[in-house]
Tab-separated table of C-alpha atoms in Angstrom:
chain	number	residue	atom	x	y	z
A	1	UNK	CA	11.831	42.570	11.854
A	2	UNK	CA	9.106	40.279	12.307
A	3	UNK	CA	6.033	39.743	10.064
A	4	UNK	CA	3.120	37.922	11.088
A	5	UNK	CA	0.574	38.241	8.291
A	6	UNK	CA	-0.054	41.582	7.071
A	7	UNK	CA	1.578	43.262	10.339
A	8	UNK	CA	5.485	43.690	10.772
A	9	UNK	CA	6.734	43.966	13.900
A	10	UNK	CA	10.274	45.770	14.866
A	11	UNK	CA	12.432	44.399	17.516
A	12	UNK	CA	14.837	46.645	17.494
A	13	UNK	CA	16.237	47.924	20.719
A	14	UNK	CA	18.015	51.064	19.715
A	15	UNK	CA	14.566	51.533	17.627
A	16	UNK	CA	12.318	51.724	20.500
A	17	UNK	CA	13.763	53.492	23.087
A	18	UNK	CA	14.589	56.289	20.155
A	19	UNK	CA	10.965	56.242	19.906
A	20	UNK	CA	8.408	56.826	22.661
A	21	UNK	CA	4.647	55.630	21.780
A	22	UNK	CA	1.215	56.388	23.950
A	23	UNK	CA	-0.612	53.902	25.676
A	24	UNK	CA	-3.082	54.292	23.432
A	25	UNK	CA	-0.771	53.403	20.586
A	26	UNK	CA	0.978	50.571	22.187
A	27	UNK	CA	-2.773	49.036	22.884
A	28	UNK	CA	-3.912	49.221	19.154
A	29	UNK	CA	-0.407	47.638	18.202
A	30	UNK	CA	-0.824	44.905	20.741
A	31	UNK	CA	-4.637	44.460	19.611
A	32	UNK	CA	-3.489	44.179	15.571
A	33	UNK	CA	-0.435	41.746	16.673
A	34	UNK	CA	-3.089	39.365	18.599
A	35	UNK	CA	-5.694	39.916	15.736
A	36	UNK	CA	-2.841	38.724	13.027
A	37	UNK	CA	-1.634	35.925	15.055
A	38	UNK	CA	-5.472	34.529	15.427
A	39	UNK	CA	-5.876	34.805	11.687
A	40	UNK	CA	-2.850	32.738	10.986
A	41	UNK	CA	-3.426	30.166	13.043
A	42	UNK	CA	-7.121	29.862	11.926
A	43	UNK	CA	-5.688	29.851	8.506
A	44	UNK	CA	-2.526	27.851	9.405
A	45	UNK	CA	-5.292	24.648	11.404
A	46	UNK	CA	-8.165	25.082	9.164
A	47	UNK	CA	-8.129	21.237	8.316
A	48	UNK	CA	-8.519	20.646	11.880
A	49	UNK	CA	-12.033	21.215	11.942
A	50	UNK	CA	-12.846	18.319	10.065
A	51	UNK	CA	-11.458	16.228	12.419
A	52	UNK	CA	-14.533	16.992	14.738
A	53	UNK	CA	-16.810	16.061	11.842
A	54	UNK	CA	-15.983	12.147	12.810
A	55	UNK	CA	-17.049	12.059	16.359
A	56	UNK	CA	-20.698	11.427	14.912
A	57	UNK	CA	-19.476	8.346	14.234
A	58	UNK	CA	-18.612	7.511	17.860
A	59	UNK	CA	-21.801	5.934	19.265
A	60	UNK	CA	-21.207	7.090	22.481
A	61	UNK	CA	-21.758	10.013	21.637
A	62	UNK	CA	-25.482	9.366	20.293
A	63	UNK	CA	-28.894	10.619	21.555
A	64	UNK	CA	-30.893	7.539	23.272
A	65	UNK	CA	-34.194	8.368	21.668
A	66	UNK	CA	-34.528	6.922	18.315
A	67	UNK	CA	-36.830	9.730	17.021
A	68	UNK	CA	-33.610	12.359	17.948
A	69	UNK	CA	-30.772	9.586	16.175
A	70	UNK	CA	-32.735	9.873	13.362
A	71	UNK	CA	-31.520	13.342	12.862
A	72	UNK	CA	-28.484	13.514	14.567
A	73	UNK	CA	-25.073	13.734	12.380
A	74	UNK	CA	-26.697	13.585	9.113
A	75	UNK	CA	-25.746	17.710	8.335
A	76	UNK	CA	-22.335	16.694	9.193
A	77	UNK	CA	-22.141	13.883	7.270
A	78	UNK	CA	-23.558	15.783	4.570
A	79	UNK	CA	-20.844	17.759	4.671
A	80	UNK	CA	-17.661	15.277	4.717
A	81	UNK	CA	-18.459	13.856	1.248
A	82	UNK	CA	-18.055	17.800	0.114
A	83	UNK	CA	-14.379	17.967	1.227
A	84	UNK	CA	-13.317	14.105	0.351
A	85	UNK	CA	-15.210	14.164	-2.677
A	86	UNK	CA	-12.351	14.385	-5.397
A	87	UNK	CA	-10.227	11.113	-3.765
A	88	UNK	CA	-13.313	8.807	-2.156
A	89	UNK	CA	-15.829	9.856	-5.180
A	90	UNK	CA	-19.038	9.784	-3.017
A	91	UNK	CA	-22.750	10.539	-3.651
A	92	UNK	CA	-23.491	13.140	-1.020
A	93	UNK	CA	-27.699	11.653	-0.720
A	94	UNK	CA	-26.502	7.788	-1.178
A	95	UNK	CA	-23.868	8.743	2.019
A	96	UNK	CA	-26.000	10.365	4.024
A	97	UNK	CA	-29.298	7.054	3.614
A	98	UNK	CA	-26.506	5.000	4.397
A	99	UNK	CA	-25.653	6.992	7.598
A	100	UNK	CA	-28.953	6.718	8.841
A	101	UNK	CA	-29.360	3.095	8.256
A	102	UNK	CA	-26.239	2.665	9.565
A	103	UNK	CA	-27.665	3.872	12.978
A	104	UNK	CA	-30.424	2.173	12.748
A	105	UNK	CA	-28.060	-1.045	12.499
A	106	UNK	CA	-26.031	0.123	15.383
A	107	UNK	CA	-28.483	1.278	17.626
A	108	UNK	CA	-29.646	-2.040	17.500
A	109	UNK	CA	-26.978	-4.272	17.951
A	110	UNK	CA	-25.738	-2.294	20.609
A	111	UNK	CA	-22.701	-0.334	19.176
A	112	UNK	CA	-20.316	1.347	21.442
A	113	UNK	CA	-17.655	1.937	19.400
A	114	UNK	CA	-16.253	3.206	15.772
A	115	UNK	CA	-14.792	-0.872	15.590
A	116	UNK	CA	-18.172	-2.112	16.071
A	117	UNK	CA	-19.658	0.152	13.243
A	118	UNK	CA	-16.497	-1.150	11.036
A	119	UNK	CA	-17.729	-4.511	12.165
A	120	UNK	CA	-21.587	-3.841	11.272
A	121	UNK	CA	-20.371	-2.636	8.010
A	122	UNK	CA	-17.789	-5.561	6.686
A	123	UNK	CA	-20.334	-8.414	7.796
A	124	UNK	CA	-23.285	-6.885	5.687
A	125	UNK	CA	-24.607	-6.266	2.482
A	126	UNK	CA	-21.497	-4.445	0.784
A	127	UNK	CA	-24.040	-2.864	-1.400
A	128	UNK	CA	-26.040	-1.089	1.426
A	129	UNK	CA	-22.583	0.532	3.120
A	130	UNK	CA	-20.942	1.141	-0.333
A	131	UNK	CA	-20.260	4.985	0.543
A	132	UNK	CA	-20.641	4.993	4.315
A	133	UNK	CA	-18.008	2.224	4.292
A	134	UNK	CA	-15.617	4.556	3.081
A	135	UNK	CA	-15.802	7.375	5.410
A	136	UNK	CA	-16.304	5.216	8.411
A	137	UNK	CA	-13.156	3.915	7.676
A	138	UNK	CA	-11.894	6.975	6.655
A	139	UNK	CA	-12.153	8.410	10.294
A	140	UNK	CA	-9.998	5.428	11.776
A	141	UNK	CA	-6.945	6.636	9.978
A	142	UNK	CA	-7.439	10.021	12.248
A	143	UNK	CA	-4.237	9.777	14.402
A	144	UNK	CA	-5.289	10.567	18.370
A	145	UNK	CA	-2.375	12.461	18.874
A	146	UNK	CA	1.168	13.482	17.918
A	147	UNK	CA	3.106	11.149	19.581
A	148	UNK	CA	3.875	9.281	16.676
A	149	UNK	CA	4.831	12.013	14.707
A	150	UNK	CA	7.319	13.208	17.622
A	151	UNK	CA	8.692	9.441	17.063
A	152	UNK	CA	9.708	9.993	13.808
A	153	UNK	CA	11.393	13.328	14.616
A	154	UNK	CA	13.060	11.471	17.508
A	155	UNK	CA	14.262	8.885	14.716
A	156	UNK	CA	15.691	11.676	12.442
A	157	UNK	CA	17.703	13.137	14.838
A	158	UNK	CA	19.541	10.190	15.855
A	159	UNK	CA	19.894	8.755	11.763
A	160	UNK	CA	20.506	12.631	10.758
A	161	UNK	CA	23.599	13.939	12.485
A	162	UNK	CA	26.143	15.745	11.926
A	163	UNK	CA	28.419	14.131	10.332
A	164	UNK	CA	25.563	12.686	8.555
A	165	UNK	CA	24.516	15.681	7.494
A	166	UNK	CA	24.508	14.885	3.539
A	167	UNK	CA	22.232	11.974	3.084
A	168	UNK	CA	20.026	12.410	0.378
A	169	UNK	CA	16.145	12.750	0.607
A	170	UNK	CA	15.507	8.941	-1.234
A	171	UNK	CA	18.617	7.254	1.852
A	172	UNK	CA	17.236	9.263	4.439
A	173	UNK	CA	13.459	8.188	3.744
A	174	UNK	CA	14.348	4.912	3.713
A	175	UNK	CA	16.516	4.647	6.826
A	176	UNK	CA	13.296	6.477	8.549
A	177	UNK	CA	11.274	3.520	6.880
A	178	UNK	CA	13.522	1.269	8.485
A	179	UNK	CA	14.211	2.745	11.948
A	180	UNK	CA	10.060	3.308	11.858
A	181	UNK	CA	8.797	-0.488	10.797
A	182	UNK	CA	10.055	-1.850	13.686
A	183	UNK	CA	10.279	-5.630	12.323
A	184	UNK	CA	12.796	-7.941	13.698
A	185	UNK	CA	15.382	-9.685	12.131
A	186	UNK	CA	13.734	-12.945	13.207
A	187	UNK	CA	11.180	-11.869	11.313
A	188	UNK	CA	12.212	-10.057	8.317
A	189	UNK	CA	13.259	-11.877	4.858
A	190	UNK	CA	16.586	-10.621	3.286
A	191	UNK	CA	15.781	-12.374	-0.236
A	192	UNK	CA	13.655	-9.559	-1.815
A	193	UNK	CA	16.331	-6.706	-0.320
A	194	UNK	CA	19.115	-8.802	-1.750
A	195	UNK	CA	17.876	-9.242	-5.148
A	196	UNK	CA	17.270	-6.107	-5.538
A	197	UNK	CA	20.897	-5.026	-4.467
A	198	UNK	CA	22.160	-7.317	-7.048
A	199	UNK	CA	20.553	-5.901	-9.681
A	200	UNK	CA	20.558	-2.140	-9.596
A	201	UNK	CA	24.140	-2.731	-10.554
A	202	UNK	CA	27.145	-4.936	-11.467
A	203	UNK	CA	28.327	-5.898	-7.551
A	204	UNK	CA	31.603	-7.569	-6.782
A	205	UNK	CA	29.219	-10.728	-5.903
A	206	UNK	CA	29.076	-11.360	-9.404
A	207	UNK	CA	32.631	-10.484	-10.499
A	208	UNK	CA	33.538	-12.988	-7.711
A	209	UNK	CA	31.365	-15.487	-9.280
A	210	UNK	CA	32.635	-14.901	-13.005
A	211	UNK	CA	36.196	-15.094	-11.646
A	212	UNK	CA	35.453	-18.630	-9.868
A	213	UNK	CA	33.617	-19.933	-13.116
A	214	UNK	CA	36.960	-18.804	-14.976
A	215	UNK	CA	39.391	-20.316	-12.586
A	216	UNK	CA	37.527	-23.717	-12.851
A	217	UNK	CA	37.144	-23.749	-16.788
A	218	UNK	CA	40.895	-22.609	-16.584
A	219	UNK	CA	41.656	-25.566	-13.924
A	220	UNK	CA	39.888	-28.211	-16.113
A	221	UNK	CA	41.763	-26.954	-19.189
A	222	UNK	CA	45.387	-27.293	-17.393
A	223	UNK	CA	44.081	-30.926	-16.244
A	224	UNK	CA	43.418	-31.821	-20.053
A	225	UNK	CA	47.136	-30.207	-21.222
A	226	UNK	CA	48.885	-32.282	-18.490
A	227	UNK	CA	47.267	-35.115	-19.282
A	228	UNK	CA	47.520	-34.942	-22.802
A	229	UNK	CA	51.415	-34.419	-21.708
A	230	UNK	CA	51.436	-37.580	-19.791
A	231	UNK	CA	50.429	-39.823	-22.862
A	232	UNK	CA	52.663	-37.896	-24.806
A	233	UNK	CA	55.790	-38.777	-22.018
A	234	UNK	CA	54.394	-42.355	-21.963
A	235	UNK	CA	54.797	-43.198	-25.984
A	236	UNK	CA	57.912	-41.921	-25.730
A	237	UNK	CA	59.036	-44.276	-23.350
A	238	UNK	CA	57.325	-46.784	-24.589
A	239	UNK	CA	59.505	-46.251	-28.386
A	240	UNK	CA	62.886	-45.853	-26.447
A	241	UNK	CA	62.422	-49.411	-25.089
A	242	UNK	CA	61.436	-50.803	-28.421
């Protein structure tokens, strides 16, 4: 049994050659199994349509007449502030004057890129780009394909085996951290790491150090009783001759 959405599919051998259907039959079923599967992935890569909202924002891709860039992305732009609204907090008529000064700016100073809008915006007035900043930047954090989440798959199959098969979620994140940073040891500093190690609980470091603090206040003590000893011895000797 198979169910895609509201359809259920049997694959079931014995089932089917029991059973003998019409052609007219097996075309509806093949019709509703197609028609299921298009509604799930629709539903299942819905976010992916706002990825296209951001190639407005490639200049490349903008008309050459001014009169027609005047127009051009502001309904989409309109509508990004609509879905990001609850974590960037932006004024949907502030964003979209910004846009179109924002192509004004581009246009020209000769933009050709989404870096060189990033660059119009950080070297200006911070007031005039306040929202536009935000979802300019916004659209750089887009990744431009999958290849780096097939990395980190790559990474847990080779820190996940198994007979590693019992690492907990919190180790297992942080080996991916790890494996996925990619800094050197040239140029990574221990210190933090270590001090951190030291004091999420009572290590064998600092048993070793209480036990050599010990063994000298214990060494220093003997050294007092011997020579306390010795003066002792030397009295002694000193009366016998008397």
């Amino acid at each position: 049994m198979v169910a895609i959405g509201q359809f259920t599919l049997l694959l079931d051998g014995e089932g089917h050659r029991a059973h003998t259907v019409s052609n007219a039959d097996a075309d509806r079923d093949k019709t509703n199994l197609l028609r299921g599967l298009i509604e799930e992935f629709e539903i299942r890569y819905d976010s992916l349509k706002s990825c296209d909202h951001f190639l407005v924002f490639d200049p490349s891709t903008w008309p050459q007449e001014m009169q027609d860039l005047h127009s051009f992305g502001n309904t989409t732009v309109c509508s990004i502030p609509k879905k990001y609204e609850a974590t960037l907090q932006l004024d949907k008529d502030t964003t979209v004057t910004e846009w179109m000064r924002l192509k004004q700016a581009g246009k020209r100073l000769g933009a050709s890129s989404v870096y060189d809008l990033v660059q119009i915006v950080n070297t200006s007035n911070p007031v005039a780009y306040s929202y536009i900043n935000k979802v300019v930047k916004l659209s750089l954090t887009l990744p431009l394909s999958s290849a780096a989440c097939e990395r980190g798959f790559s990474h847990l199959n080779i820190i996940k085996t198994k007979y590693r098969s019992r690492l907990s979620h919190a180790r297992l994140s942080a080996l991916m951290q790890i494996h996925l940073s990619k800094q050197t040891t040239e140029t990574f500093d221990p210190k933090q790491a270590v001090d951190l190690w030291m004091e999420t609980a009572n290590r064998r470091l600092n048993q070793g150090q209480g036990s050599a603090s010990a063994a000298s206040s214990s060494s220093t003590m003997q050294e007092a009783e011997e020579e306390d000893s010795g003066g002792d011895t030397e009295e002694g000797s000193e009366k016998d001759c008397t």
